[in-house]
CSV table of C-alpha atoms and ligand atoms in Angstrom, one decimal:
chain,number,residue,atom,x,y,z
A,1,UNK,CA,101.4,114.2,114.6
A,2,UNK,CA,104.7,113.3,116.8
A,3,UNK,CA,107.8,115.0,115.8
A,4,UNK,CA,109.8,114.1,112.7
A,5,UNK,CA,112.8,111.9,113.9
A,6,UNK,CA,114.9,110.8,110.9
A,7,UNK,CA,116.3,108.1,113.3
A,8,UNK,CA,113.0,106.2,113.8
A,9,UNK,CA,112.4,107.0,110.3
A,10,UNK,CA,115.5,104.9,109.4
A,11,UNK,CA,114.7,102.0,111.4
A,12,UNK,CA,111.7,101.2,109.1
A,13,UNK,CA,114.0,100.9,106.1
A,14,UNK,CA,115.8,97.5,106.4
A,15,UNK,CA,118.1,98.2,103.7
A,16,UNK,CA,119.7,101.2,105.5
A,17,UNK,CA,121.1,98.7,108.2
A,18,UNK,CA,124.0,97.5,106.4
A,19,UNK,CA,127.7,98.0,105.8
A,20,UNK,CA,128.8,98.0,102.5
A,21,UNK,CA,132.9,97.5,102.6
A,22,UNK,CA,132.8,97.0,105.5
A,23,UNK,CA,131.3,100.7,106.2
A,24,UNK,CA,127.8,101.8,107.7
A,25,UNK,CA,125.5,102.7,104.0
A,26,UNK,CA,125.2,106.0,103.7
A,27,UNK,CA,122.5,105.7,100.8
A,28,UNK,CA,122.6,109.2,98.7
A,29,UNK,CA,121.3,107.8,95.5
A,30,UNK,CA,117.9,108.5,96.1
A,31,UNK,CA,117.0,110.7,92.9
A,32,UNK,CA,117.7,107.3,91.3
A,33,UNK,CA,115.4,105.5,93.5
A,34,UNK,CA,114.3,105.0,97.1
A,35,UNK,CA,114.9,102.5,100.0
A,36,UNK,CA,111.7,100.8,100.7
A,37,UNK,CA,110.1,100.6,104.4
A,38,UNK,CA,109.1,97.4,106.2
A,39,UNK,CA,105.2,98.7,105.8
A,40,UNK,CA,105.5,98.5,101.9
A,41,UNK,CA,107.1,95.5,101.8
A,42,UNK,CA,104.7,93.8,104.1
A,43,UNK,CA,102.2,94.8,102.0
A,44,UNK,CA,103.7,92.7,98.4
A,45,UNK,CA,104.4,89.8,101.2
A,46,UNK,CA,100.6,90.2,102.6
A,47,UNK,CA,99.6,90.3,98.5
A,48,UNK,CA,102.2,87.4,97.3
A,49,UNK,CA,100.9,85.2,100.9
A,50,UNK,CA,97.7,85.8,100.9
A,51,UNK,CA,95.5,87.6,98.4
A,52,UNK,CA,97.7,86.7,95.2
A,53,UNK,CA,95.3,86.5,92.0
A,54,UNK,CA,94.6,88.4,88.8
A,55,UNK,CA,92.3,91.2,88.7
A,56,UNK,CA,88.9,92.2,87.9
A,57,UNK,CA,88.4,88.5,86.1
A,58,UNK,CA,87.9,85.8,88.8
A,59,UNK,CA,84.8,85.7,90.7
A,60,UNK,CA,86.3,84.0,93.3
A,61,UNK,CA,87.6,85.2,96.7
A,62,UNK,CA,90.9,85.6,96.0
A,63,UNK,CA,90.2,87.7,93.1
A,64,UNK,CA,87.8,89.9,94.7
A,65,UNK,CA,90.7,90.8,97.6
A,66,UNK,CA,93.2,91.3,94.8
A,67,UNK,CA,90.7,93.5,93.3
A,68,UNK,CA,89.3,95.4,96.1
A,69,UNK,CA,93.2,95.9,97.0
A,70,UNK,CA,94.4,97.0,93.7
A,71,UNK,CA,91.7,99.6,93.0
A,72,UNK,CA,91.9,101.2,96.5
A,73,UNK,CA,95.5,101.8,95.8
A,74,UNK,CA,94.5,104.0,92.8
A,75,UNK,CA,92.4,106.2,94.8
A,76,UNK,CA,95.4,106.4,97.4
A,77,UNK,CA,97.4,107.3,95.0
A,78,UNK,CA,95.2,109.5,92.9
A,79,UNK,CA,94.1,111.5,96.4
A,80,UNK,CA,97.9,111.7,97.0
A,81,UNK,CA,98.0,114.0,94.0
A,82,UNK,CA,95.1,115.7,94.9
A,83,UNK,CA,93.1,114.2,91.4
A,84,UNK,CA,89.5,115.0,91.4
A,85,UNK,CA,88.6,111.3,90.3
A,86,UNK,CA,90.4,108.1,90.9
A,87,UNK,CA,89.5,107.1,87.6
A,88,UNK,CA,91.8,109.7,85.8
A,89,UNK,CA,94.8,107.5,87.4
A,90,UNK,CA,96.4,105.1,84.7
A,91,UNK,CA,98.5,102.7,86.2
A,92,UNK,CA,102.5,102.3,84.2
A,93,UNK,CA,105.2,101.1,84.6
A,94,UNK,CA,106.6,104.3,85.6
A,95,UNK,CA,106.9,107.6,84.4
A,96,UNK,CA,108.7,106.8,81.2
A,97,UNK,CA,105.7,104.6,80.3
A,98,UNK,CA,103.3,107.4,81.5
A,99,UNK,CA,105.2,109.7,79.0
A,100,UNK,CA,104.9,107.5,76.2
A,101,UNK,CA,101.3,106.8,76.9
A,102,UNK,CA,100.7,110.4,76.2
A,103,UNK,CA,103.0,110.4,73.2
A,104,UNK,CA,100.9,107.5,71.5
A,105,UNK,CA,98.0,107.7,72.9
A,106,UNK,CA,97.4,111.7,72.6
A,107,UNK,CA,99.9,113.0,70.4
A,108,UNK,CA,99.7,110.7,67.3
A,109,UNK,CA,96.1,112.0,66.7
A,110,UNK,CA,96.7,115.7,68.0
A,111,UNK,CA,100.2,116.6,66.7
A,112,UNK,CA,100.4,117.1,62.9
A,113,UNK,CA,102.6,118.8,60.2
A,114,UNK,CA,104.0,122.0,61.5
A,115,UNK,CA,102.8,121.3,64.8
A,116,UNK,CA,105.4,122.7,67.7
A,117,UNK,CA,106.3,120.7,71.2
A,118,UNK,CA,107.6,122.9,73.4
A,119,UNK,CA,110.4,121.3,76.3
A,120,UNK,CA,113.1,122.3,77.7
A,121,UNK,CA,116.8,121.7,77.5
A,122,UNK,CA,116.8,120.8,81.2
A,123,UNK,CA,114.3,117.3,80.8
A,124,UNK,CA,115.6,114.0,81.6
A,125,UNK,CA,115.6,111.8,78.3
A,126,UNK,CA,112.1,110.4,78.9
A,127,UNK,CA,111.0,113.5,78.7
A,128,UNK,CA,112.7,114.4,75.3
A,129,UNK,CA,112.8,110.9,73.5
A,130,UNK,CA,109.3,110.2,73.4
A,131,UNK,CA,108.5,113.6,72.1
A,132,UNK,CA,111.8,113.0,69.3
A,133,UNK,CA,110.2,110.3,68.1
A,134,UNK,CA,106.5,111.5,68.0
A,135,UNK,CA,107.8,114.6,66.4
A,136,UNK,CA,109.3,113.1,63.8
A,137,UNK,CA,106.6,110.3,62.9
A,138,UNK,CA,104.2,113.4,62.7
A,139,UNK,CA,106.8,116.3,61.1
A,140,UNK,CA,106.1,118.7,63.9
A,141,UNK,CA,109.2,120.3,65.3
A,142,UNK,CA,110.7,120.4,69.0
A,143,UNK,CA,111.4,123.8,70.1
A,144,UNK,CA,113.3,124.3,73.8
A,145,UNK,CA,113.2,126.6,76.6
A,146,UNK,CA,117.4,127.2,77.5
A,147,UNK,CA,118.3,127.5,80.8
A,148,UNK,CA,120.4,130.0,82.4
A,149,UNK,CA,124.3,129.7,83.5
A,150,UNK,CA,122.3,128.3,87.3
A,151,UNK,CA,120.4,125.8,85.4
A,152,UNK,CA,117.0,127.4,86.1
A,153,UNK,CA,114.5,128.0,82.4
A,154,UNK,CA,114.8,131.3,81.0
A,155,UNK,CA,110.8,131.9,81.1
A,156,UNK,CA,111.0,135.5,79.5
A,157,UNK,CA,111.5,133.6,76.6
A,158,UNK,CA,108.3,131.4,76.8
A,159,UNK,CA,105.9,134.4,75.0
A,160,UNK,CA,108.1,134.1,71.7
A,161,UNK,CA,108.3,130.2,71.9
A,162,UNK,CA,104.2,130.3,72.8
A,163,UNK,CA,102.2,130.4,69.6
A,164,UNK,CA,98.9,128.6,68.5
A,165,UNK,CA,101.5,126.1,66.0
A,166,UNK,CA,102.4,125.0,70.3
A,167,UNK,CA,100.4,121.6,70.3
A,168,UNK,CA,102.1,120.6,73.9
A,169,UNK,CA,104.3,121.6,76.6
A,170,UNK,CA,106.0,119.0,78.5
A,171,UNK,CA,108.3,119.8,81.0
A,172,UNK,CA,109.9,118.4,84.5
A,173,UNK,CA,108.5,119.3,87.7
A,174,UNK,CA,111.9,118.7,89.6
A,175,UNK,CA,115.4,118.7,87.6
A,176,UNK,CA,117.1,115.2,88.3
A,177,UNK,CA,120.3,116.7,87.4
A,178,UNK,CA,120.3,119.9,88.9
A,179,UNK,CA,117.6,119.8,91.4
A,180,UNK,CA,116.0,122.6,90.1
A,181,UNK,CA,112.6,123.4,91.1
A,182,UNK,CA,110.6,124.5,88.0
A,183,UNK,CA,107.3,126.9,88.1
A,184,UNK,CA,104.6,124.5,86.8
A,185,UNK,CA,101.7,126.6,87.4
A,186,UNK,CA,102.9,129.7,86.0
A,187,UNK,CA,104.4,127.9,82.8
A,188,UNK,CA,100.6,126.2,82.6
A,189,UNK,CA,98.9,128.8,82.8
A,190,UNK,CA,101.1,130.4,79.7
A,191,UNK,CA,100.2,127.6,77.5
A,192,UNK,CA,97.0,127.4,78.3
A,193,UNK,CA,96.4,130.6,76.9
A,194,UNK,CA,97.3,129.7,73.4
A,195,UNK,CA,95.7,126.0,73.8
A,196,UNK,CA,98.8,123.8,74.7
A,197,UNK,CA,98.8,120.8,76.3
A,198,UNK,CA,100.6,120.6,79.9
A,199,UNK,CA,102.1,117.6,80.8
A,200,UNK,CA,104.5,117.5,83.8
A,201,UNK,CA,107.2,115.1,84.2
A,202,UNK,CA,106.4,114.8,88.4
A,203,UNK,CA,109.7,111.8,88.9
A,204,UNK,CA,111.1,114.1,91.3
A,205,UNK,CA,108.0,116.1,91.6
A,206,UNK,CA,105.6,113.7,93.8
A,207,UNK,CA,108.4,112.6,95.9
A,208,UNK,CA,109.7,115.3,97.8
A,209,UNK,CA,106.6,117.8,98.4
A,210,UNK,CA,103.0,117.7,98.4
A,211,UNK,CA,101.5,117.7,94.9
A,212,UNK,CA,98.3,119.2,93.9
A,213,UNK,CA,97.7,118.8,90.2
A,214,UNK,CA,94.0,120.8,90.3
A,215,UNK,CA,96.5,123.9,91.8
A,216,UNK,CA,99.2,123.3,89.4
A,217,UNK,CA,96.5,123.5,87.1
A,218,UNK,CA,98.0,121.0,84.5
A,219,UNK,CA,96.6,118.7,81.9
A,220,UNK,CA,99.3,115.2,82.5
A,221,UNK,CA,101.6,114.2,85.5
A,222,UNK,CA,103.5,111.3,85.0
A,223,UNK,CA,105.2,109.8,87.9
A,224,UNK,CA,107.2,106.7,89.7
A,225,UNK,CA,106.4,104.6,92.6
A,226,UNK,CA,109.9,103.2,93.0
A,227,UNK,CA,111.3,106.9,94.1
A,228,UNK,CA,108.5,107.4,96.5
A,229,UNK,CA,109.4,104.4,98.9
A,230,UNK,CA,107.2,102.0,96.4
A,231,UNK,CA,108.6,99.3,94.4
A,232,UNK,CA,110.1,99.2,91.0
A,233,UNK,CA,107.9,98.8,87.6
A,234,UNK,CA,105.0,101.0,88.9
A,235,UNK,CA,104.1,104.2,88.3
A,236,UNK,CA,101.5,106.3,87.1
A,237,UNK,CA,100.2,109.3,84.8
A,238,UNK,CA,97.2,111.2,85.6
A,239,UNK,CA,95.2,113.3,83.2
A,240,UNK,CA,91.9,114.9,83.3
A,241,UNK,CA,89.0,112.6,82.2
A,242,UNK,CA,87.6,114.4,79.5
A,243,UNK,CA,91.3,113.9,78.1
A,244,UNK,CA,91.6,110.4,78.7
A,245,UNK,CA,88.3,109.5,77.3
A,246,UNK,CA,89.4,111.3,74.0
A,247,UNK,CA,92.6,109.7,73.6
A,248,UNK,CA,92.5,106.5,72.0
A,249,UNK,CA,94.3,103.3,73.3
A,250,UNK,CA,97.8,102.9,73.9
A,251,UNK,CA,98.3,98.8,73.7
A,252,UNK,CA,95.5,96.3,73.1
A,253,UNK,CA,95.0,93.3,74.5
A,254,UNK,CA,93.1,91.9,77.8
A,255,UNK,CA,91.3,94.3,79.9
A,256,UNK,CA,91.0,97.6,77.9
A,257,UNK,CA,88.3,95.9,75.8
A,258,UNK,CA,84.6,96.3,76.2
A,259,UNK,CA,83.2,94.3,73.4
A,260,UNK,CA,85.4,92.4,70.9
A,261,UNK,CA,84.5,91.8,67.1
A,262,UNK,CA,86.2,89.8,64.8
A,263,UNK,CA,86.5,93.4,62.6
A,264,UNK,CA,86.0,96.2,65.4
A,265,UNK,CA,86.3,96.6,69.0
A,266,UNK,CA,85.2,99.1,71.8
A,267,UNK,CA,87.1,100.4,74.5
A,268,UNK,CA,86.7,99.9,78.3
A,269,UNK,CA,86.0,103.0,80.4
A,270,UNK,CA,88.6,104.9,81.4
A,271,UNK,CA,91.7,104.3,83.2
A,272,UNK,CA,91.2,99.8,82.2
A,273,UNK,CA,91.3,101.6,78.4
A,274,UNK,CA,95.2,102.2,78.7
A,275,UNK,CA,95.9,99.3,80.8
A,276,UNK,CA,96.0,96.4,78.6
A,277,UNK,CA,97.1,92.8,79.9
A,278,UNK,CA,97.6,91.6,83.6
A,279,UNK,CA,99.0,94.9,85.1
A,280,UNK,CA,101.5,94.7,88.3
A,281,UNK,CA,99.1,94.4,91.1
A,282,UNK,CA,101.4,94.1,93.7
A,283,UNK,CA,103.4,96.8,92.5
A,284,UNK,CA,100.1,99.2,92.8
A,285,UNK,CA,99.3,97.9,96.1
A,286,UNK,CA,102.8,98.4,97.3
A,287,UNK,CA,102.7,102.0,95.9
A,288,UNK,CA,99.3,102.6,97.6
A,289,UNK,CA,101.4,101.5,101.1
A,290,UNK,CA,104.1,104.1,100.5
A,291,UNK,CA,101.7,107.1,100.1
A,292,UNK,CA,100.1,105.5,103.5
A,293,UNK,CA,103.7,105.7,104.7
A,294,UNK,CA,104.8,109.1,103.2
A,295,UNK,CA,101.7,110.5,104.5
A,296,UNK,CA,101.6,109.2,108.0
A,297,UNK,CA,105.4,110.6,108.3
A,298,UNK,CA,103.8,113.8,106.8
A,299,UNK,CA,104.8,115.5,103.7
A,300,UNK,CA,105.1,118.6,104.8
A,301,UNK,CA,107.7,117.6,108.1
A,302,UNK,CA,109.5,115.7,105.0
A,303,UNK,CA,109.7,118.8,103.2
A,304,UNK,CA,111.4,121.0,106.2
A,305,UNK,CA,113.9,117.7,106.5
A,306,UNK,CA,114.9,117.9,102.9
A,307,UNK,CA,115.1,121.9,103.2
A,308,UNK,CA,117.7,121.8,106.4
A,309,UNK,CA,119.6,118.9,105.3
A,310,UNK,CA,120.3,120.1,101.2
A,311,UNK,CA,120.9,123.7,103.0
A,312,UNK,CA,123.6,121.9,105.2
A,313,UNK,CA,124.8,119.6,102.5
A,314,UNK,CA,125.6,123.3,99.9
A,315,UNK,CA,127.4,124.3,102.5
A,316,UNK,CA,129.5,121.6,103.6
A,317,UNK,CA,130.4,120.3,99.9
A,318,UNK,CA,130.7,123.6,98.7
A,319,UNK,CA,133.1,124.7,100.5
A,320,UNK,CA,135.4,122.0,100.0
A,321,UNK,CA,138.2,123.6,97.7
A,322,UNK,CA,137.8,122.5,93.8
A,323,UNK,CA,134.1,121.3,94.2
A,324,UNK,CA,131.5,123.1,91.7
A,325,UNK,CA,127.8,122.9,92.7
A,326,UNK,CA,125.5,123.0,89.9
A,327,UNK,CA,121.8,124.4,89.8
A,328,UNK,CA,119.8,127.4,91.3
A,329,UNK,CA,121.7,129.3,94.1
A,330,UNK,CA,118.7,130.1,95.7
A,331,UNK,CA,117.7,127.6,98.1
A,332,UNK,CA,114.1,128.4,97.3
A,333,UNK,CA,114.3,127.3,94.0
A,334,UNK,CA,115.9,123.9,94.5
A,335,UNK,CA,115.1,119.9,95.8
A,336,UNK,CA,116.9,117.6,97.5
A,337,UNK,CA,120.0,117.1,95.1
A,338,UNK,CA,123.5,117.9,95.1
A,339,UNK,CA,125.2,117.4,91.4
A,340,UNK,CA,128.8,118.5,91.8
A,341,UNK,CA,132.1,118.1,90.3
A,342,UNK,CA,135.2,118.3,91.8
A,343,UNK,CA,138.3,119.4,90.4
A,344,UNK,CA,139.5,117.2,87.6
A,345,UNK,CA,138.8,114.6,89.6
A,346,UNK,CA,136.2,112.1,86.8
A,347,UNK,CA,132.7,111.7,88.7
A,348,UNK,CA,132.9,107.7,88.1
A,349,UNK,CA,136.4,108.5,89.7
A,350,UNK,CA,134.8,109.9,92.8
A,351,UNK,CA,131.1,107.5,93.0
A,352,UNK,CA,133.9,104.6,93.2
A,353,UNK,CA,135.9,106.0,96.1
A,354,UNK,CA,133.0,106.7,97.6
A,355,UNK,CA,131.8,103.6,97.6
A,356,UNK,CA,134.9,102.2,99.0
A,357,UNK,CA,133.7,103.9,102.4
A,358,UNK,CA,129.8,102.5,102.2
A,359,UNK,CA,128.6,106.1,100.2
A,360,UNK,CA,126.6,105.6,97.3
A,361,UNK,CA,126.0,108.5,94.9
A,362,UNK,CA,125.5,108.5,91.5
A,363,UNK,CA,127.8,109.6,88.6
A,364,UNK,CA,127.4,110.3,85.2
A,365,UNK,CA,124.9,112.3,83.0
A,366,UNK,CA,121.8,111.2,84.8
A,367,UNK,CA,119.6,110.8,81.4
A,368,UNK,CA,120.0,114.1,81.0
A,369,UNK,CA,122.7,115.2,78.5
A,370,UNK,CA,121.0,118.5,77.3
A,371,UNK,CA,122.0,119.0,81.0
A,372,UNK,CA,125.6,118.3,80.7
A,373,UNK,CA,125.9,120.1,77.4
A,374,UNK,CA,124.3,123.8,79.2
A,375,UNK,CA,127.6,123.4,81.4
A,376,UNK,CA,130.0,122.2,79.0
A,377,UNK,CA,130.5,118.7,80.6
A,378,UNK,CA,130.2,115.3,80.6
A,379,UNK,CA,129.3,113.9,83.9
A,380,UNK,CA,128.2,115.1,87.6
A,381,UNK,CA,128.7,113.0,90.8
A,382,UNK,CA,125.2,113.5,92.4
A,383,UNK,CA,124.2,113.2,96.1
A,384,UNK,CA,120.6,112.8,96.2
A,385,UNK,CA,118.7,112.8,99.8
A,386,UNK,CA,115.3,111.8,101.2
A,387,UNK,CA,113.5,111.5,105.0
A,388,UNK,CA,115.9,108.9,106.0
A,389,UNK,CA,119.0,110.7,105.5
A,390,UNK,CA,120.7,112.7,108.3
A,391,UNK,CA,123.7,115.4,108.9
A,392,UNK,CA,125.7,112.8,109.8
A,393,UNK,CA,125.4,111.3,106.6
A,394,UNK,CA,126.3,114.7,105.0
A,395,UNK,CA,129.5,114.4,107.2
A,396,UNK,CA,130.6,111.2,105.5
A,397,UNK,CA,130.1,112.3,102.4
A,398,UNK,CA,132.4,115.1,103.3
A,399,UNK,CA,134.6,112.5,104.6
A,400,UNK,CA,134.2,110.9,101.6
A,401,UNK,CA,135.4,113.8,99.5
A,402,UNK,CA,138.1,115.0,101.4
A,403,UNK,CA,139.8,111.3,100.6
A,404,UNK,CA,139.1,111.7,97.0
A,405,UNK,CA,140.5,115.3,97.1
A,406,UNK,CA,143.7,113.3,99.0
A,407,UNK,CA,144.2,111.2,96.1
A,408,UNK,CA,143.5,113.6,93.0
A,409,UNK,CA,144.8,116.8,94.8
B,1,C6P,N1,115.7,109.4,87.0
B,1,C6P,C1,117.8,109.3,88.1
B,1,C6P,O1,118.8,108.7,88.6
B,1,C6P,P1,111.4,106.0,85.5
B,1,C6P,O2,112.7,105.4,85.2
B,1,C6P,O3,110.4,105.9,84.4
B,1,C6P,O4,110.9,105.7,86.9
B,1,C6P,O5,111.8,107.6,85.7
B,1,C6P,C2,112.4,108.2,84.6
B,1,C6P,C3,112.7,109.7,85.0
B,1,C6P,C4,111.9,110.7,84.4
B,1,C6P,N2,112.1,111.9,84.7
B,1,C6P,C5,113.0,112.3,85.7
B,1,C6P,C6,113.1,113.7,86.0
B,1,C6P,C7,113.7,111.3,86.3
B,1,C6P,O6,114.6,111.7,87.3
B,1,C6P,C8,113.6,110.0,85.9
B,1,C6P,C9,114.5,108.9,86.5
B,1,C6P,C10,116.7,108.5,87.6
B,1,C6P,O7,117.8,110.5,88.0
B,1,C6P,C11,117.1,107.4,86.7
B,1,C6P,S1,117.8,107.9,85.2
């Protein structure tokens, strides 16, 4: 492998080369989602030019390629997370969708009265909403793991929120808020023990290190192509097979069928059961490109990036006067984001000044206002990084900051 050089790793991302007002981009809004390289984007132009049909129908050339192209990115994707079969990966829309699948799919016909779901207070909205809404269709309850005053879970607290009423655990791999890096494995072993489903909201999971689900040792992991380097309105949830084939479907229509009747139907095999109608193609094959990509760079040499480059960005922003870093202190225990306020300066205050000098962060509650509650407030500016970035673009931001400490003081 040659060495990691964030510079040539920039160049394959046209959308970095740009000014925006009249400023190089610094592009810090990764968490939200990723810049795309020139390899994934050849490969939806080499799709769209060339092999562009719908798949597993036609029996005609262009089919077959579409076909042939679409199924291999599941088992890139699906060896990416280290699944034992390619055929426990569901293609989504994302990991919202993947969330819901579950929710539907599983939980209406495992969750009953007096049933418990077990999250946490730290979960981005799709992770809480979909369980709201299956909780209350069912009249089970939502209990919550609290997090501590560093926004990490208080896990001596998970034996007395554990008991056999615990139908499912579903928590974030990766805080998007906070950053915080959450102890999967441990937690799933915990459940396990009384029965509980695990499923792992991986968003930020996949993204940043290499993911093993058979070493995590959990049931579900839901993730996103779009903040991997893939493109939007694909993503993916993987579950064991014996899982999937238990759960019934999620939406009918073309595809997940296997025989029609004009009273009863049966079900395709697993993953085509849970993915009814003409599914985005492209948007698989473009994911399948950005693992390529990802793991050509190496995850691992990505990993070490992210590791010197938040270590650099803590200290730099935290020691401007008035700005607050939120999340773990340990370095250990946190990913590649930096949520901050700073002074009573408003975060939409400080995204938009920012921006006025080609920065982009994100402000606001980040779908996750359990989050903002824990620290008693309403928003976060959030500067999220990923193997593009650079120290230099940590020195902007610092730029950046000092002007908005210029004008609030
Ligand atoms: N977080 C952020 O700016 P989708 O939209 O389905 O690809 O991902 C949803 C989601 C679920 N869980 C976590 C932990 C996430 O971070 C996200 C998306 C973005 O933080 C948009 S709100």
């Amino acid at each position: 492998m040659t060495a990691f050089d964030p510079i040539k790793i920039r160049s394959e991302f046209p959308a970095l080369d740009q000014t925006v007002n009249d400023k190089p981009l610094v592009y810090l809004d990764n968490a939200a989602t990723s810049q795309k390289p020139k390899a994934v984007l050849d490969a939806l132009e080499r799709y769209y030019t060339r092999d562009n049909a719908n798949v597993h129908r036609g029996i005609h050339e262009l089919s077959r390629r579409a076909t042939v192209a679409y199924e291999d990115a599941r088992i890139k994707v699906a060896q990416w997370i280290n699944a034992p079969d390619s055929d426990e990966l569901v293609w989504t829309r994302g990991t919202t969708e993947a969330i819901n699948l579950i929710t539907i799919a599983w939980g209406l016909d495992n969750v009953g009265e007096g049933d418990e779901i077990l999250i946490s207070t730290m979960e981005h909205h799709s992770n809480i909403i979909p369980w709201q809404l299956l909780a209350r269709r069912k009249g089970a309850s939502l209990r919550y793991i609290e997090m501590d005053s560093q926004g990490r879970l208080i896990l001596d607290d998970l034996p007395s929120l554990l008991s056999e009423r615990t139908k499912v655990v579903a928590l974030g791999h990766v805080s998007n808020a906070l950053g915080t890096v959450n102890p999967i494995k441990d937690i799933a072993a915990a459940a396990h023990e009384v029965g509980a489903l695990v499923v792992v909201d991986g968003a930020q999971g996949a993204v940043h290190t290499k993911v093993d689900v058979q070493d995590l040792g959990v049931d579900c992991y839901a993730f996103s192509g779009h903040k991997m380097c893939g493109p939007t309105g694909i993503g993916a949830l993987w579950a064991r097979k014996d899982l999937l084939e238990s759960m019934s479907p999620y939406q009918g229509g073309g595809e997940m069928i296997h025989f029609v009747g004009r009273e009863e139907s049966t079900w395709a095999k697993v993953p085509h059961k849970f993915e009814a109608g003409t599914p985005n193609i492209a948007g698989a094959i473009g994911m399948g490109a950005a693992v390529d990509f990802l793991a050509g760079v190496g995850m691992d040499a990505i990993a070490a990036h992210e590791d010197e480059l938040l270590a650099y960005a803590i200290e730099q922003v935290g020691s401007i006067e008035g700005v607050h870093i939120y999340g773990p202190e340990s370095l250990e225990e946190r990913s590649a984001v930096v949520s901050f306020t700073l002074g009573d300066a408003h975060p939409h205050d400080i995204s938009t000044i920012l921006d006025a000098e080609g920065i982009a962060v994100r402000a606001g509650h980040h779908c996750a206002q359990l989050v903002m509650k824990h620290f008693g407030i309403a928003a976060t500016a959030r500067a999220s990084f990923y193997l593009y970035n650079t120290k230099d673009d940590v020195d902007r931001l610092v730029e950046g900051l000092g002007i908005v400490r210029g004008i609030f003081g």
